[in-house]
Coordinates of C-alpha atoms in Angstrom, one line a residue:
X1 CA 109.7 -117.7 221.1
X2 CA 108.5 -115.5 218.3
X3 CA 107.1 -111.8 219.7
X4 CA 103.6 -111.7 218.6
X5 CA 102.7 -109.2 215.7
X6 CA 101.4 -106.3 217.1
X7 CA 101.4 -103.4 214.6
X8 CA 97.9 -103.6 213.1
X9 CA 96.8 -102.9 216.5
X10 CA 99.1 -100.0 216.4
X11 CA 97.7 -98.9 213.1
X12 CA 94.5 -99.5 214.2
X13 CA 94.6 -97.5 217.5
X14 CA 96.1 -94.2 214.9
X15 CA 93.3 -95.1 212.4
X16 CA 90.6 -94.5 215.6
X17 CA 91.9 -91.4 216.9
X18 CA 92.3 -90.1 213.3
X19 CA 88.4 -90.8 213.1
X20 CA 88.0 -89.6 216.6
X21 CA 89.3 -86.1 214.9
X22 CA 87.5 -85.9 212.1
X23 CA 83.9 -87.0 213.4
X24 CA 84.9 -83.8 216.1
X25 CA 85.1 -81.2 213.3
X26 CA 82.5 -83.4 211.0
X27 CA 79.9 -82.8 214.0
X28 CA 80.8 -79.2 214.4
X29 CA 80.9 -78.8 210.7
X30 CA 77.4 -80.5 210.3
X31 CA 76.2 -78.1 213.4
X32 CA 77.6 -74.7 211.8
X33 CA 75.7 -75.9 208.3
X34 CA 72.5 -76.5 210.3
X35 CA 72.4 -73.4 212.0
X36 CA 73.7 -71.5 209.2
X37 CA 70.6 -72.6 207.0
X38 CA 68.4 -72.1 209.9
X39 CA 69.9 -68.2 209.9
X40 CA 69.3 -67.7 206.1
X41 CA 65.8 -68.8 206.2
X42 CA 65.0 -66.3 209.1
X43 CA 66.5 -63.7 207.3
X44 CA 65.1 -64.8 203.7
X45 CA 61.7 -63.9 206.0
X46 CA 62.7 -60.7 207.4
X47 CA 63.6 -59.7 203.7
X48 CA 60.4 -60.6 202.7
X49 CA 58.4 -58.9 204.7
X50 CA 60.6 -55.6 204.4
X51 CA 60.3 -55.8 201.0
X52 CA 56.5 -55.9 201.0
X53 CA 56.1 -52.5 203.1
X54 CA 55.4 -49.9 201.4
X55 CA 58.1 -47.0 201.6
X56 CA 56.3 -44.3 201.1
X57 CA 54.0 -44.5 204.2
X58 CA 56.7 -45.4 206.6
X59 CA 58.8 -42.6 204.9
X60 CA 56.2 -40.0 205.6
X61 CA 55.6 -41.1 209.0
X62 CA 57.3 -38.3 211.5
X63 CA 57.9 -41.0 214.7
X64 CA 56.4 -38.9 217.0
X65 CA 53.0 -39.2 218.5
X66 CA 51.4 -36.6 216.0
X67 CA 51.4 -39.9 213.5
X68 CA 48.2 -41.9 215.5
X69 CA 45.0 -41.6 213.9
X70 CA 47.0 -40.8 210.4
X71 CA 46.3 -42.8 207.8
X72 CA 49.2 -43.6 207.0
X73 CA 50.5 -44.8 210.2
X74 CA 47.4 -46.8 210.3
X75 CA 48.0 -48.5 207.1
X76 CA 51.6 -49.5 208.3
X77 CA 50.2 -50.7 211.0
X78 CA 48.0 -53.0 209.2
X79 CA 51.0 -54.1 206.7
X80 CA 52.8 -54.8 209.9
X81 CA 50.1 -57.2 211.3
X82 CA 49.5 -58.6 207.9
X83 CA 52.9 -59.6 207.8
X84 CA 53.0 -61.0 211.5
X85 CA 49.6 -62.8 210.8
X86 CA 50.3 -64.0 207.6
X87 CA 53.1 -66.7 209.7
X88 CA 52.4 -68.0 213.0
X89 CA 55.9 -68.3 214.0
X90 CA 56.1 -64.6 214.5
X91 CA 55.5 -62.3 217.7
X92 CA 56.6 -58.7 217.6
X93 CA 56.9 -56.8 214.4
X94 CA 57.5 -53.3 214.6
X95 CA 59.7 -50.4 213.0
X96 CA 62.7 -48.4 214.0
X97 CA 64.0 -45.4 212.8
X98 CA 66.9 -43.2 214.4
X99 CA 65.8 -40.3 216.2
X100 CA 69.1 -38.2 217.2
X101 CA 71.2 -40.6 219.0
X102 CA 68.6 -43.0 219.9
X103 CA 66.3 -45.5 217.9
X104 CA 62.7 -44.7 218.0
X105 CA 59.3 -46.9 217.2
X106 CA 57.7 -45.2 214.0
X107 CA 55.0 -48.4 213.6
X108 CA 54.5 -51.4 216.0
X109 CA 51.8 -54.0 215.4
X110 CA 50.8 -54.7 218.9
X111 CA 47.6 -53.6 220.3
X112 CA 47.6 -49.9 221.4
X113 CA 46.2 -52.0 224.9
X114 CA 48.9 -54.2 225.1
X115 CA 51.5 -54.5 227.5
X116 CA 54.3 -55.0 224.7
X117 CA 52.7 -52.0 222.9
X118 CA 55.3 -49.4 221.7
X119 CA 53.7 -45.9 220.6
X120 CA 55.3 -43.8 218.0
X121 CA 58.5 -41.9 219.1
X122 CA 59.1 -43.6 222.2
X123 CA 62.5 -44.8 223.0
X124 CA 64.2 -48.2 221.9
X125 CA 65.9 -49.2 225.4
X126 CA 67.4 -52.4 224.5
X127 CA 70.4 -53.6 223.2
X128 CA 70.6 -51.3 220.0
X129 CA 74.4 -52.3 218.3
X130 CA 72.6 -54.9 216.1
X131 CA 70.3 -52.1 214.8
X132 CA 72.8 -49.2 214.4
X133 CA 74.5 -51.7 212.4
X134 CA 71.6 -52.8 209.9
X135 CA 70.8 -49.5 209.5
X136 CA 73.9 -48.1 208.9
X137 CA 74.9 -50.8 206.2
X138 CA 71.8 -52.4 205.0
X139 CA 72.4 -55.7 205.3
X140 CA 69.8 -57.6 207.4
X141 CA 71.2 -59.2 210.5
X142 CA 69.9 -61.8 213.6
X143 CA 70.6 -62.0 217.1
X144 CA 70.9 -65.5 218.9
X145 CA 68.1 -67.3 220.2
X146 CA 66.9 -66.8 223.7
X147 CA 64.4 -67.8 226.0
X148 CA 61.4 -66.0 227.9
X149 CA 58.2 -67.7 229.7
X150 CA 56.7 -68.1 226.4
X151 CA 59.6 -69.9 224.5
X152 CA 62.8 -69.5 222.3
X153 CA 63.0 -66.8 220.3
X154 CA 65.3 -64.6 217.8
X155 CA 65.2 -61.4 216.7
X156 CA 65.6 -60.8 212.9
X157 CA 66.1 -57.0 211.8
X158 CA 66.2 -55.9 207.6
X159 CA 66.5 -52.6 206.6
X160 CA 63.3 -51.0 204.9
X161 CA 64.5 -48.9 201.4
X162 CA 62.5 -46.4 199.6
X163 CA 62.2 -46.4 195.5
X164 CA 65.9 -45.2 195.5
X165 CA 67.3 -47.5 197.7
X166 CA 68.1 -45.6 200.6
X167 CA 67.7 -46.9 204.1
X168 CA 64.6 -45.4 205.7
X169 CA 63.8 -47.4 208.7
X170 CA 64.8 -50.9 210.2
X171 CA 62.1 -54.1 210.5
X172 CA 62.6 -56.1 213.6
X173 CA 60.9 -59.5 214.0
X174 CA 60.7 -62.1 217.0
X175 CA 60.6 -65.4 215.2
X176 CA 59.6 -68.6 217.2
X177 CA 63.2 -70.7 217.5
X178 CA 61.7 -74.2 217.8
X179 CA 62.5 -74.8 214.1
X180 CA 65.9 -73.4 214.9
X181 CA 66.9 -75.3 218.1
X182 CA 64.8 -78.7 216.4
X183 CA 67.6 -77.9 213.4
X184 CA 70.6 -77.9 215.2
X185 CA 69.4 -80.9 217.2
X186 CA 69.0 -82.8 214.0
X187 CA 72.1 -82.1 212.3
X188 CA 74.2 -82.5 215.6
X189 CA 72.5 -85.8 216.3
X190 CA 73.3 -86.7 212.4
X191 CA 76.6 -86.1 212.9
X192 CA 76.8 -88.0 216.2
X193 CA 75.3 -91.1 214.3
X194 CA 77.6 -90.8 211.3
X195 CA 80.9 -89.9 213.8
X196 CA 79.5 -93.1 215.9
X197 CA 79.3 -95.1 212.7
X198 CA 82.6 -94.4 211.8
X199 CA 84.1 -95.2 214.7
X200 CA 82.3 -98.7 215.1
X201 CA 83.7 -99.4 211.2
X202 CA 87.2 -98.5 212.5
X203 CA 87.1 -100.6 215.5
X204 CA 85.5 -103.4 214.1
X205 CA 88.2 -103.1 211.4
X206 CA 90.5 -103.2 213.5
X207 CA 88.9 -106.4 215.7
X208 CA 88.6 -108.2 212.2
X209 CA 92.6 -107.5 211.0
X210 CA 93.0 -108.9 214.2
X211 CA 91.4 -112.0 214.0
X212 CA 92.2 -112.5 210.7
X213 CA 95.7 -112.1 211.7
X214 CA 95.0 -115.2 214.5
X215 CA 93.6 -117.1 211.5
X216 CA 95.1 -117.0 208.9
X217 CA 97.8 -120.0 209.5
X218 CA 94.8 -122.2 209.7
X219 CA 92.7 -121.0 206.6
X220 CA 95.9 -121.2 204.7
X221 CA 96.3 -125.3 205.6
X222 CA 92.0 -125.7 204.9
X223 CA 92.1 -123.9 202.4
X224 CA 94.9 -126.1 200.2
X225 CA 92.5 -129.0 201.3
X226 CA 89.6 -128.1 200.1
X227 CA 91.0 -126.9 197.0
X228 CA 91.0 -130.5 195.6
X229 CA 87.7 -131.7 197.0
X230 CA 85.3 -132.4 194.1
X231 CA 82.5 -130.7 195.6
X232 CA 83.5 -127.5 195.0
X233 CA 83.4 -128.4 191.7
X234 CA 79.6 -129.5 192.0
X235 CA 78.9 -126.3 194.3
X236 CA 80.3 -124.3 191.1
X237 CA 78.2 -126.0 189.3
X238 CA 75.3 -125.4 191.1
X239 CA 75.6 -121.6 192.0
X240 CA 75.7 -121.5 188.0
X241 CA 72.5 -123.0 187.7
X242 CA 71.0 -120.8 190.1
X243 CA 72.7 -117.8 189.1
X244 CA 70.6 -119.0 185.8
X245 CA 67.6 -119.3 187.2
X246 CA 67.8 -115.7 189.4
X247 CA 68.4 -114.2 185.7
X248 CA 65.5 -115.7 184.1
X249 CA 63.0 -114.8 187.2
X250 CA 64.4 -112.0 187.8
X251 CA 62.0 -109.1 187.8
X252 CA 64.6 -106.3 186.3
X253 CA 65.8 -106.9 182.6
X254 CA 69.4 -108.0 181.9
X255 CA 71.6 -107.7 179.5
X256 CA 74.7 -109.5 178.5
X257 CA 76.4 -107.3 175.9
X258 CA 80.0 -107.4 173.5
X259 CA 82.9 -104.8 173.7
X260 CA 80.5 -102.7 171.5
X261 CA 77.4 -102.7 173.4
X262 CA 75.3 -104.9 171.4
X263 CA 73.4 -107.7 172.5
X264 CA 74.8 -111.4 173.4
X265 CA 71.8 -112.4 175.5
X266 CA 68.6 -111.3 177.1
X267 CA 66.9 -112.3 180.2
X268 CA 62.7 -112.6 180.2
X269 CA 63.1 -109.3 182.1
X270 CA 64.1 -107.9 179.3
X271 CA 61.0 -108.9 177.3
X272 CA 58.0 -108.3 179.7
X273 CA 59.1 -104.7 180.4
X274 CA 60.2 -103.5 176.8
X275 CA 58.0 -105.4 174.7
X276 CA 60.5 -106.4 172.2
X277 CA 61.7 -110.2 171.5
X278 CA 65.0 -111.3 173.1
X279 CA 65.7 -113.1 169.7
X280 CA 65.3 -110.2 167.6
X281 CA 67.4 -108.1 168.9
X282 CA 70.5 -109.9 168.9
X283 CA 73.5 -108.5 167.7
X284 CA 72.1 -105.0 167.5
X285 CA 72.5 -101.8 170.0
X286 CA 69.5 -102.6 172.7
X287 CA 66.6 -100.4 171.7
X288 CA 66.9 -98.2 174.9
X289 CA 68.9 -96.1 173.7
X290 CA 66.9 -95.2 170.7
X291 CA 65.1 -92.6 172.4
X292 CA 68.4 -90.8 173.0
X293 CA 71.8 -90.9 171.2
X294 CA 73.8 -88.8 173.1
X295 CA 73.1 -90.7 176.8
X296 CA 74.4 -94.0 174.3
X297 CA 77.6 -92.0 173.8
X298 CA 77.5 -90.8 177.1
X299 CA 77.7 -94.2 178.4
X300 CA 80.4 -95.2 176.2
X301 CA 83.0 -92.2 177.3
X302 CA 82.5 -93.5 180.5
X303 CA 83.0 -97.2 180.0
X304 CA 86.1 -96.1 178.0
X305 CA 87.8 -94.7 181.9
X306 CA 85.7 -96.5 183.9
X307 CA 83.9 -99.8 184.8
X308 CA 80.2 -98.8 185.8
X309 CA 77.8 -96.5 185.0
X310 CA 74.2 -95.7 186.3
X311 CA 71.4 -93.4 185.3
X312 CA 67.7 -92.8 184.7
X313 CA 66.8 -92.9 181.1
X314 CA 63.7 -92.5 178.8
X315 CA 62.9 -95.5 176.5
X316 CA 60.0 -96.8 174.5
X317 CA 58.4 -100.1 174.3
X318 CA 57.8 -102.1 170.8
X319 CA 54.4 -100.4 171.3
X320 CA 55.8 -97.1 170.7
X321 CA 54.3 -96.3 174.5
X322 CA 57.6 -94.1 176.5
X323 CA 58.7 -95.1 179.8
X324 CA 61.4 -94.4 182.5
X325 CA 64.0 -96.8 183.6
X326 CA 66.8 -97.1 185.7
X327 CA 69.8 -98.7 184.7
X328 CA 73.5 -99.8 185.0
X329 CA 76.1 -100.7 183.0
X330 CA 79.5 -102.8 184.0
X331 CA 82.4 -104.2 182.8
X332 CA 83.8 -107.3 182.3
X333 CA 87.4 -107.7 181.8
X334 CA 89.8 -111.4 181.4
X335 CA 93.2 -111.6 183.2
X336 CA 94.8 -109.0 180.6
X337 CA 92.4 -106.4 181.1
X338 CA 90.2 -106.1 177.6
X339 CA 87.0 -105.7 177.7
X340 CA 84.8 -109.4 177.4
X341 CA 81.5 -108.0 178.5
X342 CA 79.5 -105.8 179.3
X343 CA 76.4 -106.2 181.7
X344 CA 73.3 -104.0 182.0
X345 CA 70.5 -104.1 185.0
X346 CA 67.6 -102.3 184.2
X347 CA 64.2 -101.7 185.8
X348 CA 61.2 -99.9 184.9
X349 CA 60.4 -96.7 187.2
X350 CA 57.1 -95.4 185.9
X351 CA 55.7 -95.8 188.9
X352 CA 57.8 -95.0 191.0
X353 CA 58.4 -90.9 188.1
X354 CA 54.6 -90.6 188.7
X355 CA 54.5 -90.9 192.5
X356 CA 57.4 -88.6 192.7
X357 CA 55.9 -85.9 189.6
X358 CA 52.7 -86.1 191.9
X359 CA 54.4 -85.0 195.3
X360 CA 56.3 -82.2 194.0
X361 CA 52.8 -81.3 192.6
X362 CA 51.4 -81.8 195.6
X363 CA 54.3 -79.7 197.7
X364 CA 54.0 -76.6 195.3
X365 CA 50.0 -76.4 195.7
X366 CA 47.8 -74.2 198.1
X367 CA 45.8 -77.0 200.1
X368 CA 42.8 -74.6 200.0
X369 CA 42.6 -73.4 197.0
X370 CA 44.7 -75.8 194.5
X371 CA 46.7 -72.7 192.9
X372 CA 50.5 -72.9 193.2
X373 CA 51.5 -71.5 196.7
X374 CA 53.9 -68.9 197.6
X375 CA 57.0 -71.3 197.3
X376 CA 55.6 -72.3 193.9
X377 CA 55.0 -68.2 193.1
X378 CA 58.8 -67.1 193.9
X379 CA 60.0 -70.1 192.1
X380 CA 57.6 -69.1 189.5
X381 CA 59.0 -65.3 189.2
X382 CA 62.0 -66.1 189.4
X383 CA 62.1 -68.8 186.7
X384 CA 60.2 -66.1 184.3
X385 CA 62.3 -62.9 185.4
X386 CA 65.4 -64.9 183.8
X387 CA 63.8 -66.1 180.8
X388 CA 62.7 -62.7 180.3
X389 CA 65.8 -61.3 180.4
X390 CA 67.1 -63.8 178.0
X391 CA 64.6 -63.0 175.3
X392 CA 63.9 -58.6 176.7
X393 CA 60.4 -59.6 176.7
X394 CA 58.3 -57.6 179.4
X395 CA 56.9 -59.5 182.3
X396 CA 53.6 -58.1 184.0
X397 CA 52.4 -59.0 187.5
X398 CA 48.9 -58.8 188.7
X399 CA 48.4 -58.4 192.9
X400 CA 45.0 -58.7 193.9
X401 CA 43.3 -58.9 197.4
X402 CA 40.2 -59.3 198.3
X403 CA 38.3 -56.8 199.5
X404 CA 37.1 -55.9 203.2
X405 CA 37.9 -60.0 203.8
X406 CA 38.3 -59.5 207.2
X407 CA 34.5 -58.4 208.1
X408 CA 33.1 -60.7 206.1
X409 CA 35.0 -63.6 207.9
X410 CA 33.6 -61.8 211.0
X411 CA 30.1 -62.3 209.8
X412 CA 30.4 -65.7 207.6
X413 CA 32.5 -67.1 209.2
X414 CA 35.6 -69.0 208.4
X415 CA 34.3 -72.0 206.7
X416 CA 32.5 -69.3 204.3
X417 CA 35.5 -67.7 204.8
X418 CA 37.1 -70.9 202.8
X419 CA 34.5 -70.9 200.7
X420 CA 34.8 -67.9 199.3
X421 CA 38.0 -67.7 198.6
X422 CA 38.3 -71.2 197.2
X423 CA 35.5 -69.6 194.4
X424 CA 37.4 -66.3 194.0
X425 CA 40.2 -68.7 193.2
X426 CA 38.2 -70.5 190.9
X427 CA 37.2 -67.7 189.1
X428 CA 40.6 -66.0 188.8
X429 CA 42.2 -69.1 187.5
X430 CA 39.3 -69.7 184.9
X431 CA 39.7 -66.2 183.5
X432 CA 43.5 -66.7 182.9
X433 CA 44.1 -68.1 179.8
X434 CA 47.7 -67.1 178.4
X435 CA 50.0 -70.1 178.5
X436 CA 52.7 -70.1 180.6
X437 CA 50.7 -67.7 182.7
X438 CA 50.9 -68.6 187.0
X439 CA 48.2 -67.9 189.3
X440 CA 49.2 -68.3 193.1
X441 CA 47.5 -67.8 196.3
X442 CA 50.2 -65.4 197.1
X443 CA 48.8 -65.3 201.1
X444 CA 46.1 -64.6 203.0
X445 CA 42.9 -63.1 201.2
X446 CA 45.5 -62.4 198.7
X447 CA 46.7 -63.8 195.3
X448 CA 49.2 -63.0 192.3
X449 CA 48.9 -63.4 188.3
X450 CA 52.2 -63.8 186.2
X451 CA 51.6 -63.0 182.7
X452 CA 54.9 -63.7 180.7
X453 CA 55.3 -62.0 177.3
X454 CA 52.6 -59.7 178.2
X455 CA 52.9 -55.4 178.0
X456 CA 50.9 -53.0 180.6
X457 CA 48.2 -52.9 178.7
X458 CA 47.5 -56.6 178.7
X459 CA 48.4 -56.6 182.3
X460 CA 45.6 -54.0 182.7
X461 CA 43.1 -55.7 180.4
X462 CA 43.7 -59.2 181.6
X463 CA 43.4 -57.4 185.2
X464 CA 40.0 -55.7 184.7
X465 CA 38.8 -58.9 183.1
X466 CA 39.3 -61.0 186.4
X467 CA 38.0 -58.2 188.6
X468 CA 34.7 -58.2 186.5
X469 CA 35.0 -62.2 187.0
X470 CA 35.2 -62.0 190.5
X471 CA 32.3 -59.3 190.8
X472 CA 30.3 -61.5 188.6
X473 CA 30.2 -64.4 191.3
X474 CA 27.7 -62.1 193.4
X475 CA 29.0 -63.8 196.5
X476 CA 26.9 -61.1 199.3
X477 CA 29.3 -59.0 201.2
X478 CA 27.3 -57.2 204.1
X479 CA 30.5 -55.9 205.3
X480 CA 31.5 -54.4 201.8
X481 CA 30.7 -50.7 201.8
X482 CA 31.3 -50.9 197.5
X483 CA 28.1 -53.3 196.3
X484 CA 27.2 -55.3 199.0
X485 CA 29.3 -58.1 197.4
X486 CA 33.0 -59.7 197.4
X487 CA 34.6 -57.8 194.9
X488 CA 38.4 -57.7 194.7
X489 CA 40.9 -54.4 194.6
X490 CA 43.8 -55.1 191.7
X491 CA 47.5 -53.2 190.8
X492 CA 49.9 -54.6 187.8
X493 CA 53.1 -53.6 187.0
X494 CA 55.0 -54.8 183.8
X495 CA 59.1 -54.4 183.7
X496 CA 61.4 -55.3 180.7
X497 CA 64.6 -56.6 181.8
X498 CA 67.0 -55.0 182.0
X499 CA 64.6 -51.7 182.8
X500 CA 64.9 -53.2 186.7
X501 CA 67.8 -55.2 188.2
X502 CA 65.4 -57.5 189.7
X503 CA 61.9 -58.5 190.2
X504 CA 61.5 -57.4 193.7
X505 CA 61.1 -54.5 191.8
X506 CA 57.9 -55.6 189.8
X507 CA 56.8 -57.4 193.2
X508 CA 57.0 -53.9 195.2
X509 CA 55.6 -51.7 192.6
X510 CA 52.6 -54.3 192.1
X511 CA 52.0 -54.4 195.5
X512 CA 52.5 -50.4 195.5
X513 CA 49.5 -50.8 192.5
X514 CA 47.6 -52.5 195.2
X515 CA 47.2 -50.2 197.8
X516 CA 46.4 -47.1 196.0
X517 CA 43.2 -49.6 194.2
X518 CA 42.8 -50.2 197.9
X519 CA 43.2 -46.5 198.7
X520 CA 40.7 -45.8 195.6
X521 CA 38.0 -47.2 196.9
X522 CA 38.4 -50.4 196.3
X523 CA 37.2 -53.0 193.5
X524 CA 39.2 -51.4 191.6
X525 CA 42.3 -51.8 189.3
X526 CA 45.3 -49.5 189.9
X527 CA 48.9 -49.6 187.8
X528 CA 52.3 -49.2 188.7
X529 CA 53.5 -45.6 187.9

């Protein structure tokens, strides 16, 4: 008796511990990404925020107790609560500076009366090998998360440079860790599922070489049975006539087309979504690819190595109205190989382009006050920064904040609060005309103007123009000092690529511009020096 043939189970049993391997370093390969991104944007924060200090202050400031009551160690202290408040994620912010051989607290933006309060020049007692480091080299760094009675938490520390670039003090921030922990959970439990999935495919691979090794004496002898029925013939048949009747109803368009990709046949599809007559365009390259040659010869160099190929194309109809399809292309070859057909799919996707054009709106808006929001603003900068150094054409940015915001949402309160910005908002974005130009709520009480193609004097034109605007609306302040009314404190800055290597560079000196409006009086427009 005949040993039964065992060694797909064999190769199915190395084909599952294989998987078994690689879902093992897939899962820690999908963790290590999550956390890794998780890491980046933490420091991407701390980054930020050190960049928008103002180096001069904290460079002046002696980290002793002789700095309280200064104003300048009061106006770090406000930047340092402005950037804690500005994102409810973070705790402590303070600054660090070395002091002999220990680190000492220059700023901290706790409450003198707080418990977690640490005064100028006293003593950093915790672990310090992190800070030494950032300090030492610049380069921002995070320690893992932990836990205390209020949560998970990491600390993020970035260097804080002066105009030169030299290291002057160190920024540390706790940053809530849910995000961070809620990450990793969702990569690891991704990877789980795909690692599971695998798995199941492999065994149930296996199962079905099995039974298909138990059955395939019998399909053989059914099989040469039913080979000479007639009804397969009439099945045949019949799946023909309904493979006829899905392409006529069909709601996607269809396309039978020759070797050289013009037209044998077209379904009804075809018709109600272009427009154009099936009849007429027999014989003839279909007239979605008018709209673009190159995709056409696109298609073709890929047909030539290939057997499919998919895409999203723009097309018109016989009205001349554009539109946005999807579509495929596939191959047909006889028993030799040549080419006998082609076969496109194609569907129209307008609706489905506008719902998509209209979240990415949607995502890169400020719900409050419908300008583009800080995401939209960086992306915004950056976008221009390059295309300005392409061309050396100067690039001007306007920072504006609104002045004494604070009281006024202490005597308004915060639905006037709303108000009022969503009207100073109005009347910034109203009073910018230059196209291309972005206006952002850049955070806050505070928002941001980017004038491409535009020289310091513009900058400072277009910027005494808005502040006019704003002071114009006659919106009553009674906790405005300057009028009585919201008025709003300006500073621009124009660079020329390559006249900076960046544009954190025209950020910080704008938001330098800023504070010496602020520091001017207010309702005021200061530029960068």
């Amino acid at each position: 008796m005949d040993r039964p043939d065992r060694m797909h189970l064999w190769v199915g049993g190395a084909l599952f511990l294989l998987a078994l391997v690689a879902s093992w370093l897939f899962t820690d390969f999908v963790t290590g990404t999550g956390d890794r991104l998780e890491r980046d944007r933490i420091l991407s924060l701390a980054r930020t925020a050190a960049a928008t200090l103002e180096s001069p202050r904290i460079a002046a400031l002696q980290g002793s107790p002789a700095d309280i009551g200064s104003a300048g160690f009061d106006g770090v202290r406000d930047e340092l609560r402005r950037a804690r408040d500005v994102n409810p994620d973070f705790r402590f912010v303070y600054l660090m500076r070395p002091s002999g051989d220990a680190l000492v607290f220059i700023a901290d933006a706790e409450a003198p009366e707080s418990a977690d309060y640490s005064a100028p020049g006293d003593a950093y007692d915790g672990p310090s090998d992190e800070l030494w480091r950032v300090y030492r080299t610049g380069i921002p760094e995070i320690q893992p998360p932990y836990q205390d009675r209020w949560g998970y938490w990491v600390t993020a520390v970035a260097p804080v440079r002066n105009a030169s670039g030299q290291v002057i003090a160190i920024l540390g921030m706790d940053v809530r860790a849910d995000a961070w922990l809620a990450t990793q959970a969702r990569y690891r439990a991704f990877a789980l599922t795909i690692s599971a999935l695998l798995l199941s495919l492999v065994a149930l691979f296996t199962l079905g070489l099995h039974l298909q090794k138990r059955s395939a004496g019998r399909l053989a002898a059914l099989n040469g049975q039913l080979a000479h029925r007639l009804d397969e013939l009439q099945q045949a048949q019949e799946g023909l006539r309904l493979a006829d009747v899905v392409v006529r109803h069909a709601g996607e368009g269809i396309l039978v087309l020759d070797p050289e990709l013009r037209v044998l046949s077209a379904n009804p599809g075809f018709e109600r979504i272009t427009g154009h007559s099936a009849s007429a365009v027999l014989g003839q390259v279909p007239p979605l690819f008018a709209e673009d040659s190159d995709v056409l010869q696109q298609i073709r160099s890929r047909l030539q190595t290939g057997v499919h190929w998919e895409g999203t194309l723009w097309s018109r109809r016989a009205d001349g109205d554009r539109f946005p399809l999807e579509a495929s292309l596939d191959v047909v070859r006889d028993a030799a190989g040549k080419i006998e057909h082609h076969v496109m799919v194609f569907r129209d996707v307008t609706v489905q382009k506008q719902l998509e054009d209209r979240l990415r709106e949607l995502s890169a808006t400020d719900g409050l006050t419908l300008l583009a929001n800080r995401r939209s603003f960086d992306e915004a900068l950056e976008r221009e920064w390059h295309r300005a150094t392409r061309h050396g054409e100067p690039v001007s940015l306007i920072m504006a904040d609104i002045d004494h915001f604070k009281p006024y949402n202490d005597l308004y309160g915060h639905v006037a609060g709303d108000r009022c910005l969503q009207q100073v908002a109005a009347a910034i974005a109203a009073g910018v005309k230059l196209e291309g130009a972005v206006v952002a709520r850049y955070g806050g009480e505070e928002f941001a103007v980017i004038l491409p193609r535009t020289d310091e004097a513009g900058a400072q034109e277009m910027a005494e123009h808005l502040r006019r605007r704003v002071e114009a609306l006659g919106i009553a302040h009674g906790g405005n000092p300057v009028g009585g009314r919201v008025t709003i404190s300006m500073g621009t800055s124009t660079r020329t690529p390559p006249q900076a290597a960046d544009f954190v560079s025209l950020m910080q000196s704008a938001d330098q511009a800023l504070y010496r409006a602020k520091g001017a009086g207010r309702n005021t427009v200061s530029s960068a020096e």
